[in-house]
Amino acid sequence: MTARYCSLAQQSVPAFAPGLAAGRLRALIGGSRMWVNGTVLHYYFFDRDGDGSVIPDPGTGRSGHVSWVGGKEQRDVVRECFQEWQDLGIGLSFVEVGDRSEAELRIGFQLGDGSWSHIGKDALGVGLGERTMNFGWDLTVPGERGTALHEIGHALGMLHEHQSPFAGIHWDDEAVYTDLAGPPNYWSRDTTFFNILRKLDPDEVNGSVWDPHSIMEYPFSAGLILEPEQFRAGLNPPGTLSKADKEFVRRWYPPAETPGPRELVPFRSVALRLGPAEQADFVVEPPQTRTYTLGTFGDSDTVAVVFEERDGEPRYVTAQDDGGTPHNATVRARLVKGRRYFVRVRLYANWGSGETAVMCW
């Protein structure tokens, strides 16, 4: 029987400034969807009677309103899988919240819509009332826990392993299209190409070697893969985090270390042009998601983080420089009227960092 597969939302390729050196362009492509290390990711489960949408039944074609709300057993599986990723000792952490406006990751359990997730920071471009992740079948069934681990892997910035150009997979294309067109997936040819047959850019993939045991690898039945020969009879990953999965996320999100003395310098010692606290970019009606340019930092690699301190707990929204020269750090941030925000910038090139404050009113 054909497995149920994750169906990713198609996103446009990020654009970077022309004339970038090849090495820097590769780094930007590879990290464009990754969170800044140290980010606290907040997740929320849709819980209101009205949370849902009208979707067609793929078997009958009839449309109806289907809820996004999942039962406690389903939510508990997802909670456990967030904890499993965090227990690897990575530099990200996950906190469940009860207010959707505070969550970067908003999770639904709409049956019939498939299981999917936005990739990494792509979630920041999704409206507050919309899902960034969905589970379209029962996660409590034996063998389906791996679906939750898989979708959280996408939320961390990981992509499908079988689409790696390093896998060397030669498909029987028409057999794949036919297989995925039927139950339980009911995919169009375009969806099948995007999620199965399309090869990723080498700079996007999770590693330089294909990992057939990865949680990001699909199982495939016999007759779909022509090469490598050993997988003609089918490919059956274990549905757990592989050694390479763990190494990948630890490499991108290493555990936080105590800052060395030269990493922290007074704000005035770093040449930043962030503007005064009353700059117009931060005048918004809450809650909104908008793009803000934090400032120009000169010809160096930069990462900026916007965070709010509430009850002593930092809340992070990430920003990445746009790759231009001089560099501008931008962030898609949800700012709430009446709250005070801080802008922290770290310049890796000269070990500098700085901080200023702005008020959203």
PDB file of C-alpha atoms in Angstrom, residues 35-39 85-93 246-260 263 346 348:
ATOM      1  CA  TRP A  35      16.570  30.182  12.407  1.00  0.00           C
ATOM      2  CA  VAL A  36      19.198  32.215  14.224  1.00  0.00           C
ATOM      3  CA  ASN A  37      20.711  29.954  16.846  1.00  0.00           C
ATOM      4  CA  GLY A  38      19.346  30.713  20.288  1.00  0.00           C
ATOM      5  CA  THR A  39      15.806  31.304  19.002  1.00  0.00           C
ATOM      6  CA  TRP A  85      14.314  17.317  18.998  1.00  0.00           C
ATOM      7  CA  GLN A  86      15.129  19.617  21.919  1.00  0.00           C
ATOM      8  CA  ASP A  87      16.647  16.768  23.936  1.00  0.00           C
ATOM      9  CA  LEU A  88      19.399  16.552  21.316  1.00  0.00           C
ATOM     10  CA  GLY A  89      20.913  19.542  23.080  1.00  0.00           C
ATOM     11  CA  ILE A  90      20.444  21.946  20.181  1.00  0.00           C
ATOM     12  CA  GLY A  91      20.564  25.727  20.529  1.00  0.00           C
ATOM     13  CA  LEU A  92      16.839  26.117  19.790  1.00  0.00           C
ATOM     14  CA  SER A  93      14.088  25.637  22.340  1.00  0.00           C
ATOM     15  CA  LYS A 246      21.155  14.720  14.758  1.00  0.00           C
ATOM     16  CA  GLU A 247      24.504  15.887  13.386  1.00  0.00           C
ATOM     17  CA  PHE A 248      22.812  18.261  10.947  1.00  0.00           C
ATOM     18  CA  VAL A 249      20.722  20.114  13.545  1.00  0.00           C
ATOM     19  CA  ARG A 250      23.580  20.213  16.052  1.00  0.00           C
ATOM     20  CA  ARG A 251      25.796  21.745  13.368  1.00  0.00           C
ATOM     21  CA  TRP A 252      23.241  24.454  12.530  1.00  0.00           C
ATOM     22  CA  TYR A 253      22.056  24.946  16.109  1.00  0.00           C
ATOM     23  CA  PRO A 254      24.960  24.215  18.448  1.00  0.00           C
ATOM     24  CA  PRO A 255      24.331  24.477  22.196  1.00  0.00           C
ATOM     25  CA  ALA A 256      24.773  28.015  23.495  1.00  0.00           C
ATOM     26  CA  GLU A 257      28.135  28.752  25.026  1.00  0.00           C
ATOM     27  CA  THR A 258      28.986  31.323  27.638  1.00  0.00           C
ATOM     28  CA  PRO A 259      30.003  34.497  25.736  1.00  0.00           C
ATOM     29  CA  GLY A 260      33.677  35.313  25.828  1.00  0.00           C
ATOM     30  CA  GLU A 263      31.999  39.291  22.327  1.00  0.00           C
ATOM     31  CA  ARG A 346      26.125  40.821  16.555  1.00  0.00           C
ATOM     32  CA  TYR A 348      30.792  38.190  13.680  1.00  0.00           C
TER      33      TYR A 348
END
